[in-house]
CSV table of C-alpha atoms in Angstrom, one decimal:
chain,number,residue,atom,x,y,z
A,1,MET,CA,-38.0,0.1,28.2
A,2,THR,CA,-38.1,-1.1,24.6
A,3,ILE,CA,-37.6,1.4,21.8
A,4,ARG,CA,-39.8,0.3,19.0
A,5,THR,CA,-38.0,1.4,15.8
A,6,ILE,CA,-38.6,1.7,12.1
A,7,LEU,CA,-35.7,2.0,9.6
A,8,VAL,CA,-36.3,3.9,6.3
A,9,ASP,CA,-33.8,3.9,3.5
A,10,ASP,CA,-34.0,3.2,-0.3
A,11,GLU,CA,-30.7,1.4,-0.1
A,12,PRO,CA,-31.0,-2.2,1.2
A,13,LEU,CA,-27.3,-2.3,2.2
A,14,ALA,CA,-27.8,0.9,4.3
A,15,ILE,CA,-30.7,-0.8,6.2
A,16,GLN,CA,-28.7,-3.9,6.8
A,17,GLY,CA,-25.8,-1.8,8.1
A,18,MET,CA,-28.1,0.0,10.6
A,19,GLN,CA,-29.6,-3.3,11.7
A,20,LEU,CA,-26.2,-4.7,12.4
A,21,ARG,CA,-25.2,-1.6,14.4
A,22,LEU,CA,-28.4,-1.6,16.4
A,23,GLN,CA,-27.9,-5.2,17.5
A,24,ALA,CA,-25.5,-4.0,20.1
A,25,HIS,CA,-28.4,-2.1,21.8
A,26,GLU,CA,-30.7,-4.7,23.3
A,27,ASP,CA,-33.5,-2.3,24.1
A,28,VAL,CA,-33.9,-1.3,20.4
A,29,GLU,CA,-36.6,-3.5,18.7
A,30,ILE,CA,-36.8,-3.0,14.9
A,31,ILE,CA,-40.4,-3.5,14.1
A,32,ASP,CA,-40.3,-2.7,10.4
A,33,THR,CA,-38.1,-1.5,7.5
A,34,CYS,CA,-39.3,0.7,4.6
A,35,VAL,CA,-37.6,1.5,1.2
A,36,ASN,CA,-39.5,4.7,0.3
A,37,GLY,CA,-41.3,7.6,1.9
A,38,ARG,CA,-44.9,6.6,1.1
A,39,GLU,CA,-44.3,3.1,2.6
A,40,ALA,CA,-42.8,4.8,5.7
A,41,ILE,CA,-45.8,7.0,6.3
A,42,ARG,CA,-48.1,4.0,6.1
A,43,SER,CA,-45.9,2.0,8.4
A,44,ILE,CA,-45.5,4.8,11.0
A,45,LYS,CA,-49.3,5.4,11.1
A,46,THR,CA,-49.9,1.6,11.5
A,47,HIS,CA,-47.2,0.7,14.0
A,48,LYS,CA,-46.8,3.9,15.9
A,49,PRO,CA,-43.1,3.5,16.7
A,50,ASP,CA,-41.1,5.3,19.3
A,51,LEU,CA,-38.2,6.1,16.9
A,52,VAL,CA,-37.6,6.3,13.2
A,53,PHE,CA,-34.2,6.3,11.5
A,54,LEU,CA,-35.0,8.2,8.3
A,55,ASP,CA,-32.9,8.6,5.1
A,56,ILE,CA,-33.3,12.1,3.6
A,57,GLN,CA,-32.7,11.5,-0.1
A,58,MET,CA,-35.2,9.0,-1.5
A,59,PRO,CA,-37.1,8.9,-4.8
A,60,GLY,CA,-40.5,10.3,-4.6
A,61,PHE,CA,-41.2,11.3,-1.0
A,62,ASP,CA,-37.9,12.3,0.6
A,63,GLY,CA,-37.4,12.3,4.4
A,64,PHE,CA,-38.7,15.8,4.9
A,65,SER,CA,-41.9,14.9,3.0
A,66,VAL,CA,-42.4,11.9,5.4
A,67,VAL,CA,-42.3,14.2,8.4
A,68,GLN,CA,-44.8,16.6,6.7
A,69,GLY,CA,-47.0,13.7,5.9
A,70,LEU,CA,-47.4,12.8,9.6
A,71,MET,CA,-48.5,16.3,10.8
A,72,GLU,CA,-52.0,15.1,11.8
A,73,ILE,CA,-50.7,12.4,14.3
A,74,GLU,CA,-48.4,12.5,17.2
A,75,PRO,CA,-45.1,11.9,15.5
A,76,PRO,CA,-42.3,9.5,16.7
A,77,LEU,CA,-38.8,10.7,17.4
A,78,PHE,CA,-36.9,11.1,14.1
A,79,VAL,CA,-33.2,10.6,13.5
A,80,PHE,CA,-32.1,11.6,10.0
A,81,VAL,CA,-29.4,9.5,8.3
A,82,THR,CA,-27.8,10.7,5.2
A,83,ALA,CA,-24.6,10.9,3.2
A,84,TYR,CA,-25.0,14.7,2.7
A,85,SER,CA,-24.1,17.2,5.4
A,86,ASP,CA,-25.8,20.1,3.6
A,87,HIS,CA,-29.2,19.0,4.9
A,88,ALA,CA,-28.2,19.4,8.6
A,89,ILE,CA,-29.9,22.7,9.3
A,90,ARG,CA,-33.1,21.8,7.6
A,91,ALA,CA,-33.1,18.5,9.5
A,92,PHE,CA,-33.0,20.3,12.9
A,93,GLU,CA,-35.7,22.7,11.7
A,94,ALA,CA,-37.9,19.6,11.1
A,95,GLN,CA,-37.4,18.9,14.9
A,96,ALA,CA,-35.3,15.8,14.3
A,97,MET,CA,-33.7,14.3,17.4
A,98,ASP,CA,-30.4,14.0,15.7
A,99,TYR,CA,-28.6,13.9,12.3
A,100,LEU,CA,-26.2,11.0,11.5
A,101,MET,CA,-23.8,10.9,8.6
A,102,LYS,CA,-23.2,7.7,6.6
A,103,PRO,CA,-21.4,5.6,7.4
A,104,VAL,CA,-22.8,5.8,10.9
A,105,GLU,CA,-20.2,5.7,13.6
A,106,GLU,CA,-21.0,3.4,16.5
A,107,THR,CA,-20.1,5.9,19.2
A,108,ARG,CA,-22.1,8.6,17.5
A,109,LEU,CA,-25.1,6.2,17.3
A,110,ALA,CA,-24.7,5.3,21.0
A,111,ASP,CA,-24.8,9.0,21.9
A,112,THR,CA,-28.0,9.5,19.9
A,113,LEU,CA,-29.7,6.5,21.5
A,114,ASP,CA,-28.8,7.8,25.0
A,115,ARG,CA,-30.7,11.1,24.1
A,116,VAL,CA,-33.6,9.0,22.7
A,117,ARG,CA,-33.8,7.0,25.9
A,118,GLN,CA,-33.9,10.1,28.0
A,119,ARG,CA,-36.6,11.8,25.9
A,120,LEU,CA,-38.8,8.7,25.9
A,121,ALA,CA,-38.4,8.3,29.7
A,122,GLU,CA,-39.5,11.9,30.2
A,123,LYS,CA,-42.5,11.4,27.9
A,124,ARG,CA,-43.6,8.2,29.5
A,125,GLY,CA,-43.2,9.6,33.0
A,126,VAL,CA,-45.6,12.4,32.2
A,127,GLU,CA,-48.1,10.0,30.6
A,128,GLU,CA,-48.0,7.8,33.7
A,129,VAL,CA,-48.8,10.8,36.0
A,130,ASP,CA,-51.7,11.9,33.7
A,131,ARG,CA,-53.2,8.4,33.7
A,132,LEU,CA,-52.9,8.2,37.5
A,133,LYS,CA,-54.7,11.5,37.8
A,134,GLU,CA,-57.6,10.2,35.6
A,135,VAL,CA,-58.0,7.1,37.7
A,136,LEU,CA,-57.9,9.0,41.0
A,137,ALA,CA,-60.4,11.5,39.7
A,138,GLU,CA,-62.9,8.6,39.3
A,139,ILE,CA,-62.2,6.5,42.4
A,140,ALA,CA,-60.8,9.0,44.9
A,141,PRO,CA,-61.6,12.7,44.0
A,142,ASP,CA,-60.0,14.0,47.2
A,143,ALA,CA,-56.7,12.3,46.5
A,144,ALA,CA,-56.8,13.6,42.9
A,145,ALA,CA,-57.2,17.1,44.3
A,146,ASP,CA,-54.2,16.6,46.5
A,147,MET,CA,-52.2,15.3,43.6
A,148,GLN,CA,-53.2,18.3,41.5
A,149,ASP,CA,-52.1,20.6,44.3
A,150,GLY,CA,-48.7,19.0,44.1
A,151,GLY,CA,-48.6,19.2,40.4
A,152,ASP,CA,-46.1,22.1,40.3
A,153,GLN,CA,-43.5,20.0,42.2
A,154,VAL,CA,-44.1,17.0,39.9
A,155,ALA,CA,-43.6,19.2,36.8
A,156,ALA,CA,-40.5,20.8,38.3
A,157,ASN,CA,-39.0,17.4,39.0
A,158,ARG,CA,-39.2,16.2,35.3
A,159,PHE,CA,-37.0,19.1,34.1
A,160,GLU,CA,-33.3,18.6,34.0
A,161,LYS,CA,-31.0,19.7,36.8
A,162,LEU,CA,-27.8,18.9,35.0
A,163,ILE,CA,-27.0,19.1,31.3
A,164,ASN,CA,-24.1,17.1,29.8
A,165,ILE,CA,-22.4,19.1,27.1
A,166,LYS,CA,-19.6,17.6,24.9
A,167,ASP,CA,-17.4,20.5,23.8
A,168,ARG,CA,-13.8,20.7,22.7
A,169,GLY,CA,-13.3,17.0,23.3
A,170,GLN,CA,-14.5,17.2,26.9
A,171,ILE,CA,-17.8,16.4,28.6
A,172,PHE,CA,-19.0,19.2,30.9
A,173,ARG,CA,-21.7,18.6,33.5
A,174,VAL,CA,-23.5,21.9,33.7
A,175,ASP,CA,-25.8,22.8,36.6
A,176,VAL,CA,-28.8,24.5,35.0
A,177,ASP,CA,-29.0,26.9,37.9
A,178,THR,CA,-25.7,28.4,36.7
A,179,ILE,CA,-26.9,29.0,33.1
A,180,GLU,CA,-27.5,32.7,32.5
A,181,ARG,CA,-28.6,32.6,28.9
A,182,ILE,CA,-28.6,30.5,25.7
A,183,ASP,CA,-28.2,31.8,22.2
A,184,ALA,CA,-29.0,29.9,19.0
A,185,ALA,CA,-26.3,29.8,16.4
A,186,GLY,CA,-27.6,27.8,13.5
A,187,ASP,CA,-28.1,24.2,14.6
A,188,TYR,CA,-25.9,24.8,17.7
A,189,MET,CA,-26.7,26.4,21.1
A,190,CYS,CA,-24.2,28.7,22.9
A,191,ILE,CA,-24.6,28.0,26.7
A,192,TYR,CA,-23.4,30.9,28.8
A,193,THR,CA,-22.6,30.6,32.5
A,194,ALA,CA,-20.8,33.2,34.7
A,195,GLU,CA,-17.5,31.2,34.1
A,196,ASN,CA,-17.8,29.5,30.8
A,197,THR,CA,-19.2,29.4,27.3
A,198,LEU,CA,-20.1,26.0,25.8
A,199,ILE,CA,-21.4,24.8,22.5
A,200,LEU,CA,-24.3,22.2,22.5
A,201,ARG,CA,-25.6,20.6,19.3
A,202,GLU,CA,-29.3,20.8,19.8
A,203,THR,CA,-32.3,22.8,18.5
A,204,MET,CA,-33.8,25.6,20.5
A,205,LYS,CA,-37.2,23.9,20.7
A,206,ASP,CA,-35.7,20.7,22.0
A,207,LEU,CA,-33.6,22.5,24.6
A,208,GLU,CA,-36.7,24.5,25.8
A,209,LYS,CA,-38.5,21.2,26.6
A,210,ARG,CA,-35.6,20.2,28.9
A,211,LEU,CA,-35.7,23.4,31.0
A,212,ASP,CA,-38.3,24.6,33.5
A,213,PRO,CA,-40.3,27.3,31.7
A,214,ARG,CA,-41.0,29.0,35.0
A,215,ARG,CA,-37.3,30.0,35.1
A,216,PHE,CA,-36.1,29.7,31.5
A,217,GLN,CA,-37.9,31.9,29.1
A,218,ARG,CA,-37.3,32.9,25.5
A,219,VAL,CA,-36.9,36.7,25.2
A,220,HIS,CA,-35.9,36.8,21.6
A,221,ARG,CA,-36.4,34.4,18.7
A,222,SER,CA,-32.9,33.1,19.3
A,223,THR,CA,-32.3,33.7,23.0
A,224,ILE,CA,-33.4,32.0,26.3
A,225,VAL,CA,-32.7,33.7,29.6
A,226,ASN,CA,-32.6,32.4,33.2
A,227,LEU,CA,-35.1,34.8,34.8
A,228,ASP,CA,-33.6,34.0,38.3
A,229,LEU,CA,-30.4,35.6,37.2
A,230,VAL,CA,-31.9,38.9,36.0
A,231,LYS,CA,-30.9,41.8,38.2
A,232,GLU,CA,-32.2,44.8,36.2
A,233,VAL,CA,-34.6,45.7,33.4
A,234,LYS,CA,-33.6,48.7,31.3
A,235,PRO,CA,-36.4,50.2,29.0
A,236,HIS,CA,-35.4,50.8,25.4
A,237,THR,CA,-37.2,52.3,22.4
A,238,ASN,CA,-40.2,50.9,20.5
A,239,GLY,CA,-41.4,48.8,23.4
A,240,GLU,CA,-38.2,46.8,23.6
A,241,CYS,CA,-36.0,46.6,26.7
A,242,PHE,CA,-32.7,45.1,28.0
A,243,LEU,CA,-32.3,42.5,30.7
A,244,VAL,CA,-29.1,43.0,32.8
A,245,LEU,CA,-27.9,39.6,34.1
A,246,GLN,CA,-25.8,38.8,37.2
A,247,SER,CA,-22.6,38.8,35.0
A,248,ASN,CA,-23.6,42.3,33.7
A,249,ALA,CA,-24.3,40.9,30.3
A,250,GLN,CA,-27.2,42.6,28.6
A,251,VAL,CA,-29.9,40.8,26.5
A,252,LYS,CA,-32.4,42.6,24.4
A,253,VAL,CA,-36.0,41.6,24.8
A,254,SER,CA,-37.9,42.0,21.5
A,255,ARG,CA,-41.5,43.3,21.5
A,256,SER,CA,-42.8,39.9,20.7
A,257,TYR,CA,-41.6,38.6,24.0
A,258,ARG,CA,-42.2,41.7,26.2
A,259,ASP,CA,-44.8,39.8,28.3
A,260,VAL,CA,-41.9,37.9,29.8
A,261,VAL,CA,-40.7,41.1,31.4
A,262,ALA,CA,-44.1,41.9,32.9
A,263,ARG,CA,-43.3,39.7,36.0
A,264,PHE,CA,-40.5,42.1,36.8
A,265,VAL,CA,-42.4,45.4,36.6
A,266,HIS,CA,-45.8,44.5,38.0
């Protein structure tokens, strides 16, 4: 799998530095470089890359403006690269895959590319299944129907069973079945199991895509719950309620998400 990549930075030395670091990764193909935001938008629309390393502070169109300028197309994966850490929260709100500080550390870059490879593999796997369904629908309708019947299993298989979390200098391999709830804390996620609490640097929306929505549901703007580990629903005022989990932790369900609770009471 080749990762077609565009580099965007108004500093030529920064682009050269990133090119040198990416040489160690044979599956990364740099298809273009851009020195400003407007040029980046044109290049992304023309080349349709898989990945863009995007500087934030540039004259004219900054990195966030580039992302906004691509709203009408399916965007690539973005990794923001900058010398200023105060943009981190906004970068993750813009759904960036990651946020790298200059000068970019090789180990940090390698971690980011591992996440990119995983996300692209998931995306391409889904696209292949969809294409196969279209072909079968034309040449073998019965087989297409059988494949559709098994769609739930295919969908379930593409969600992660284990999540690697680097926390306190260690890497924890967490079985998703053991996760009770997930709370957002800025640009970090607090992962709660019955035995541990771990911190993961990832956005809520990105983490939701990795988890099976038939089991993991958002019950509050900043909370995801494993519905399989809910043992009691306690009504509260104003249409809200609390979910009591296997560990006896209680999580409030806001009115905006009360439809999630309907499966327990109907």
